[in-house]
PDB file of C-alpha atoms in Angstrom:
ATOM      1  CA  MET A   1      13.299  15.988  -9.935  1.00  0.00           C
ATOM      2  CA  ARG A   2      14.482  13.369 -12.416  1.00  0.00           C
ATOM      3  CA  THR A   3      17.522  12.560 -10.277  1.00  0.00           C
ATOM      4  CA  ARG A   4      15.363  12.189  -7.153  1.00  0.00           C
ATOM      5  CA  ARG A   5      13.001   9.907  -9.073  1.00  0.00           C
ATOM      6  CA  ASP A   6      15.928   7.856 -10.391  1.00  0.00           C
ATOM      7  CA  LEU A   7      17.290   7.430  -6.873  1.00  0.00           C
ATOM      8  CA  VAL A   8      13.917   6.358  -5.496  1.00  0.00           C
ATOM      9  CA  ARG A   9      13.305   3.955  -8.386  1.00  0.00           C
ATOM     10  CA  ALA A  10      16.785   2.523  -7.815  1.00  0.00           C
ATOM     11  CA  VAL A  11      15.869   1.834  -4.186  1.00  0.00           C
ATOM     12  CA  ILE A  12      12.644   0.111  -5.249  1.00  0.00           C
ATOM     13  CA  GLY A  13      14.543  -2.102  -7.684  1.00  0.00           C
ATOM     14  CA  ILE A  14      17.214  -2.990  -5.144  1.00  0.00           C
ATOM     15  CA  ILE A  15      14.733  -3.759  -2.372  1.00  0.00           C
ATOM     16  CA  SER A  16      12.577  -5.818  -4.751  1.00  0.00           C
ATOM     17  CA  ALA A  17      15.568  -7.905  -5.775  1.00  0.00           C
ATOM     18  CA  GLY A  18      17.516  -8.215  -2.543  1.00  0.00           C
ATOM     19  CA  GLY A  19      15.634  -6.765   0.397  1.00  0.00           C
ATOM     20  CA  LEU A  20      16.123  -3.698   2.502  1.00  0.00           C
ATOM     21  CA  ASP A  21      19.638  -4.603   3.645  1.00  0.00           C
ATOM     22  CA  ALA A  22      20.767  -4.637   0.004  1.00  0.00           C
ATOM     23  CA  ALA A  23      19.790  -0.966  -0.369  1.00  0.00           C
ATOM     24  CA  THR A  24      23.194   0.493   0.459  1.00  0.00           C
ATOM     25  CA  ILE A  25      24.285   3.950  -0.627  1.00  0.00           C
ATOM     26  CA  GLU A  26      26.819   2.367  -2.969  1.00  0.00           C
ATOM     27  CA  ARG A  27      24.294   0.111  -4.673  1.00  0.00           C
ATOM     28  CA  ILE A  28      21.701   2.858  -4.913  1.00  0.00           C
ATOM     29  CA  THR A  29      24.061   5.360  -6.541  1.00  0.00           C
ATOM     30  CA  LYS A  30      25.437   2.751  -8.911  1.00  0.00           C
ATOM     31  CA  ARG A  31      21.981   1.638 -10.022  1.00  0.00           C
ATOM     32  CA  ALA A  32      20.796   5.262 -10.397  1.00  0.00           C
ATOM     33  CA  GLY A  33      23.942   6.179 -12.319  1.00  0.00           C
ATOM     34  CA  THR A  34      24.859   8.979  -9.956  1.00  0.00           C
ATOM     35  CA  SER A  35      27.361   9.778  -7.233  1.00  0.00           C
ATOM     36  CA  ARG A  36      27.234   9.690  -3.459  1.00  0.00           C
ATOM     37  CA  ALA A  37      27.513  13.510  -3.434  1.00  0.00           C
ATOM     38  CA  THR A  38      24.500  13.794  -5.720  1.00  0.00           C
ATOM     39  CA  LEU A  39      22.474  11.495  -3.475  1.00  0.00           C
ATOM     40  CA  TYR A  40      23.298  13.641  -0.441  1.00  0.00           C
ATOM     41  CA  ALA A  41      22.576  16.831  -2.383  1.00  0.00           C
ATOM     42  CA  HIS A  42      19.038  15.561  -2.967  1.00  0.00           C
ATOM     43  CA  PHE A  43      18.673  13.751   0.354  1.00  0.00           C
ATOM     44  CA  PRO A  44      20.822  15.550   2.961  1.00  0.00           C
ATOM     45  CA  ALA A  45      19.660  13.104   5.647  1.00  0.00           C
ATOM     46  CA  GLY A  46      20.961  10.262   3.472  1.00  0.00           C
ATOM     47  CA  ARG A  47      19.552   6.778   3.242  1.00  0.00           C
ATOM     48  CA  THR A  48      16.830   7.361   5.847  1.00  0.00           C
ATOM     49  CA  ALA A  49      15.294  10.254   3.917  1.00  0.00           C
ATOM     50  CA  LEU A  50      15.605   8.339   0.661  1.00  0.00           C
ATOM     51  CA  LEU A  51      13.851   5.317   2.193  1.00  0.00           C
ATOM     52  CA  ALA A  52      11.086   7.566   3.531  1.00  0.00           C
ATOM     53  CA  GLU A  53      10.474   9.009   0.067  1.00  0.00           C
ATOM     54  CA  THR A  54      10.593   5.502  -1.402  1.00  0.00           C
ATOM     55  CA  TYR A  55       7.984   4.366   1.103  1.00  0.00           C
ATOM     56  CA  GLN A  56       5.723   7.269   0.101  1.00  0.00           C
ATOM     57  CA  LEU A  57       6.133   6.538  -3.618  1.00  0.00           C
ATOM     58  CA  VAL A  58       5.322   2.845  -3.163  1.00  0.00           C
ATOM     59  CA  GLY A  59       2.178   3.888  -1.269  1.00  0.00           C
ATOM     60  CA  HIS A  60       1.273   6.364  -3.994  1.00  0.00           C
ATOM     61  CA  ASP A  61       1.712   3.709  -6.711  1.00  0.00           C
ATOM     62  CA  LEU A  62      -0.371   1.268  -4.666  1.00  0.00           C
ATOM     63  CA  ILE A  63      -3.235   3.757  -4.498  1.00  0.00           C
ATOM     64  CA  ILE A  64      -3.059   4.519  -8.215  1.00  0.00           C
ATOM     65  CA  ASP A  65      -3.380   0.779  -8.944  1.00  0.00           C
ATOM     66  CA  ALA A  66      -6.259   0.378  -6.480  1.00  0.00           C
ATOM     67  CA  GLU A  67      -8.174   3.408  -7.734  1.00  0.00           C
ATOM     68  CA  ARG A  68      -7.763   2.354 -11.364  1.00  0.00           C
ATOM     69  CA  ASP A  69      -9.078  -1.126 -10.521  1.00  0.00           C
ATOM     70  CA  ALA A  70     -11.953   0.259  -8.414  1.00  0.00           C
ATOM     71  CA  ALA A  71     -13.052   2.566 -11.238  1.00  0.00           C
ATOM     72  CA  GLN A  72     -13.513  -0.464 -13.501  1.00  0.00           C
ATOM     73  CA  GLN A  73     -15.825  -2.273 -11.072  1.00  0.00           C
ATOM     74  CA  THR A  74     -19.596  -1.846 -10.962  1.00  0.00           C
ATOM     75  CA  ASP A  75     -20.376  -3.679  -7.719  1.00  0.00           C
ATOM     76  CA  TRP A  76     -19.514  -1.812  -4.489  1.00  0.00           C
ATOM     77  CA  ILE A  77     -17.967  -4.913  -2.933  1.00  0.00           C
ATOM     78  CA  GLU A  78     -15.644  -5.390  -5.904  1.00  0.00           C
ATOM     79  CA  GLN A  79     -14.807  -1.675  -5.858  1.00  0.00           C
ATOM     80  CA  LEU A  80     -13.679  -1.994  -2.234  1.00  0.00           C
ATOM     81  CA  CYS A  81     -11.864  -5.258  -2.966  1.00  0.00           C
ATOM     82  CA  ALA A  82      -9.651  -3.286  -5.364  1.00  0.00           C
ATOM     83  CA  TYR A  83      -7.666  -2.022  -2.354  1.00  0.00           C
ATOM     84  CA  PRO A  84      -6.641  -5.414  -0.941  1.00  0.00           C
ATOM     85  CA  ARG A  85      -6.074  -6.646  -4.511  1.00  0.00           C
ATOM     86  CA  ALA A  86      -3.525  -3.858  -5.027  1.00  0.00           C
ATOM     87  CA  MET A  87      -1.912  -4.543  -1.652  1.00  0.00           C
ATOM     88  CA  LEU A  88      -1.686  -8.263  -2.317  1.00  0.00           C
ATOM     89  CA  LYS A  89      -0.181  -7.638  -5.739  1.00  0.00           C
ATOM     90  CA  LEU A  90       2.483  -5.471  -4.093  1.00  0.00           C
ATOM     91  CA  ALA A  91       2.972  -7.973  -1.283  1.00  0.00           C
ATOM     92  CA  THR A  92       3.716 -10.862  -3.605  1.00  0.00           C
ATOM     93  CA  THR A  93       6.885  -8.992  -4.597  1.00  0.00           C
ATOM     94  CA  ARG A  94       8.148 -10.399  -1.309  1.00  0.00           C
ATOM     95  CA  GLU A  95      10.912  -8.009  -0.332  1.00  0.00           C
ATOM     96  CA  LEU A  96       9.110  -4.873  -1.490  1.00  0.00           C
ATOM     97  CA  GLY A  97       5.961  -6.073   0.281  1.00  0.00           C
ATOM     98  CA  LEU A  98       7.884  -6.576   3.520  1.00  0.00           C
ATOM     99  CA  PHE A  99       9.464  -3.145   3.146  1.00  0.00           C
ATOM    100  CA  TYR A 100       6.097  -1.463   2.623  1.00  0.00           C
ATOM    101  CA  ASN A 101       4.183  -3.374   5.298  1.00  0.00           C
ATOM    102  CA  VAL A 102       6.774  -4.039   7.982  1.00  0.00           C
ATOM    103  CA  SER A 103      10.104  -2.240   7.880  1.00  0.00           C
ATOM    104  CA  GLY A 104       9.095   0.924   6.011  1.00  0.00           C
ATOM    105  CA  PRO A 105       6.697   2.275   8.641  1.00  0.00           C
ATOM    106  CA  GLN A 106       9.268   1.592  11.374  1.00  0.00           C
ATOM    107  CA  LEU A 107      12.098   3.209   9.415  1.00  0.00           C
ATOM    108  CA  VAL A 108      10.220   6.381   8.620  1.00  0.00           C
ATOM    109  CA  GLY A 109       8.847   6.642  12.165  1.00  0.00           C
ATOM    110  CA  MET A 110       5.184   6.553  11.197  1.00  0.00           C
ATOM    111  CA  GLN A 111       3.200   8.445  13.780  1.00  0.00           C
ATOM    112  CA  ARG A 112       0.052   8.372  11.663  1.00  0.00           C
ATOM    113  CA  ARG A 113      -1.220   6.606   8.577  1.00  0.00           C
ATOM    114  CA  GLY A 114       0.794   6.723   5.393  1.00  0.00           C
ATOM    115  CA  ILE A 115      -0.689   7.781   2.074  1.00  0.00           C
ATOM    116  CA  GLY A 116      -1.731   4.236   1.176  1.00  0.00           C
ATOM    117  CA  SER A 117      -3.557   3.549   4.423  1.00  0.00           C
ATOM    118  CA  GLN A 118      -5.200   6.979   4.586  1.00  0.00           C
ATOM    119  CA  ARG A 119      -6.474   6.924   1.012  1.00  0.00           C
ATOM    120  CA  THR A 120      -7.638   3.333   1.460  1.00  0.00           C
ATOM    121  CA  LEU A 121      -9.479   4.334   4.636  1.00  0.00           C
ATOM    122  CA  ASN A 122     -11.140   7.245   2.834  1.00  0.00           C
ATOM    123  CA  ALA A 123     -12.179   5.016  -0.070  1.00  0.00           C
ATOM    124  CA  LEU A 124     -13.586   2.358   2.250  1.00  0.00           C
ATOM    125  CA  VAL A 125     -15.569   4.933   4.250  1.00  0.00           C
ATOM    126  CA  ASP A 126     -16.945   6.485   1.056  1.00  0.00           C
ATOM    127  CA  GLY A 127     -17.805   3.114  -0.471  1.00  0.00           C
ATOM    128  CA  LEU A 128     -19.490   1.836   2.667  1.00  0.00           C
ATOM    129  CA  ARG A 129     -21.470   5.083   3.015  1.00  0.00           C
ATOM    130  CA  ARG A 130     -22.658   4.818  -0.583  1.00  0.00           C
ATOM    131  CA  ALA A 131     -23.662   1.204   0.053  1.00  0.00           C
ATOM    132  CA  GLN A 132     -25.463   2.321   3.198  1.00  0.00           C
ATOM    133  CA  ASP A 133     -27.258   5.110   1.306  1.00  0.00           C
ATOM    134  CA  SER A 134     -28.412   2.637  -1.344  1.00  0.00           C
ATOM    135  CA  GLY A 135     -29.662   0.202   1.296  1.00  0.00           C
ATOM    136  CA  ASP A 136     -26.962  -2.423   0.725  1.00  0.00           C
ATOM    137  CA  VAL A 137     -25.535  -1.898   4.226  1.00  0.00           C
ATOM    138  CA  ALA A 138     -27.689  -1.516   7.342  1.00  0.00           C
ATOM    139  CA  PRO A 139     -27.987   2.052   8.663  1.00  0.00           C
ATOM    140  CA  HIS A 140     -26.754   1.092  12.149  1.00  0.00           C
ATOM    141  CA  ILE A 141     -23.338  -0.047  10.834  1.00  0.00           C
ATOM    142  CA  ASP A 142     -20.519   2.280  11.980  1.00  0.00           C
ATOM    143  CA  VAL A 143     -18.806   2.684   8.606  1.00  0.00           C
ATOM    144  CA  GLU A 144     -15.837   4.665   9.976  1.00  0.00           C
ATOM    145  CA  ALA A 145     -15.010   1.990  12.553  1.00  0.00           C
ATOM    146  CA  ILE A 146     -15.550  -0.855  10.084  1.00  0.00           C
ATOM    147  CA  ALA A 147     -13.356   0.885   7.499  1.00  0.00           C
ATOM    148  CA  ALA A 148     -10.549   1.379  10.032  1.00  0.00           C
ATOM    149  CA  LEU A 149     -10.666  -2.310  10.932  1.00  0.00           C
ATOM    150  CA  LEU A 150     -10.656  -3.259   7.248  1.00  0.00           C
ATOM    151  CA  VAL A 151      -7.538  -1.125   6.635  1.00  0.00           C
ATOM    152  CA  GLY A 152      -5.805  -3.090   9.390  1.00  0.00           C
ATOM    153  CA  ALA A 153      -6.989  -6.325   7.809  1.00  0.00           C
ATOM    154  CA  ILE A 154      -5.542  -5.249   4.450  1.00  0.00           C
ATOM    155  CA  ARG A 155      -2.160  -4.471   6.047  1.00  0.00           C
ATOM    156  CA  GLU A 156      -2.119  -7.836   7.850  1.00  0.00           C
ATOM    157  CA  ALA A 157      -3.057  -9.601   4.610  1.00  0.00           C
ATOM    158  CA  GLY A 158      -0.148  -7.779   2.943  1.00  0.00           C
ATOM    159  CA  ILE A 159       2.247  -8.920   5.655  1.00  0.00           C
ATOM    160  CA  ASP A 160       1.035 -12.511   5.342  1.00  0.00           C
ATOM    161  CA  ALA A 161       1.306 -12.483   1.544  1.00  0.00           C
ATOM    162  CA  SER A 162       4.783 -10.933   1.702  1.00  0.00           C
ATOM    163  CA  ARG A 163       5.915 -13.823   3.864  1.00  0.00           C
ATOM    164  CA  ASP A 164       3.974 -16.455   1.922  1.00  0.00           C
ATOM    165  CA  PRO A 165       2.506 -15.399  -1.465  1.00  0.00           C
ATOM    166  CA  SER A 166       0.303 -18.486  -1.536  1.00  0.00           C
ATOM    167  CA  THR A 167      -1.947 -16.835   1.097  1.00  0.00           C
ATOM    168  CA  ALA A 168      -2.925 -13.919  -1.179  1.00  0.00           C
ATOM    169  CA  ASP A 169      -5.985 -15.507  -2.801  1.00  0.00           C
ATOM    170  CA  ARG A 170      -7.352 -16.731   0.536  1.00  0.00           C
ATOM    171  CA  ARG A 171      -6.919 -13.290   2.099  1.00  0.00           C
ATOM    172  CA  LEU A 172      -8.734 -11.585  -0.782  1.00  0.00           C
ATOM    173  CA  THR A 173     -11.562 -14.114  -0.558  1.00  0.00           C
ATOM    174  CA  ALA A 174     -11.818 -13.509   3.190  1.00  0.00           C
ATOM    175  CA  PHE A 175     -11.926  -9.733   2.669  1.00  0.00           C
ATOM    176  CA  ARG A 176     -14.765 -10.143   0.178  1.00  0.00           C
ATOM    177  CA  GLN A 177     -16.559 -12.407   2.671  1.00  0.00           C
ATOM    178  CA  LEU A 178     -16.279  -9.708   5.344  1.00  0.00           C
ATOM    179  CA  LEU A 179     -17.916  -7.196   3.027  1.00  0.00           C
ATOM    180  CA  GLU A 180     -20.620  -9.694   2.049  1.00  0.00           C
ATOM    181  CA  ALA A 181     -21.300 -10.343   5.734  1.00  0.00           C
ATOM    182  CA  ILE A 182     -22.126  -6.695   6.355  1.00  0.00           C
ATOM    183  CA  ALA A 183     -24.107  -6.388   3.125  1.00  0.00           C
ATOM    184  CA  ARG A 184     -27.872  -6.638   3.224  1.00  0.00           C
ATOM    185  CA  ARG A 185     -28.266  -9.324   0.593  1.00  0.00           C
TER     186      ARG A 185
END
């Protein structure tokens, strides 16, 4: 497991520094301190399988950051804003943000949501339902549909911030404004 983790972390470091094209088998094995044979022993499908696992780990780390942030918030809007905050933090590491938001899903052939999007969707649905139950959100609001749209907004904000980090603060402010617009305040 340590070797697999080292290989995946090597990919993250390489992509962060030089983009997806820089993540060659040679660079990955050198950075991980292992051999080509070892890489293929752990990832028989090669680079594609390694990139897929990297994509999953980045999504997992994103969710850990978001959930930790959300747990520290007392206001439901700020709890839900923890998810775009985590995405925008990831996205401002330009190359890794582009990998996670643009090329990663295409490379791994995403047919459904990845771990980051699914857990974000679940958290948004739960948070909006709690806000609805407490009277902060009108009962007629379709929380599942709103949450799905918000997940798409978070991904688009991540893409924008990966391309231009200066957009991150504006995107987070806009996300908060969306939540405030559906709040009964």
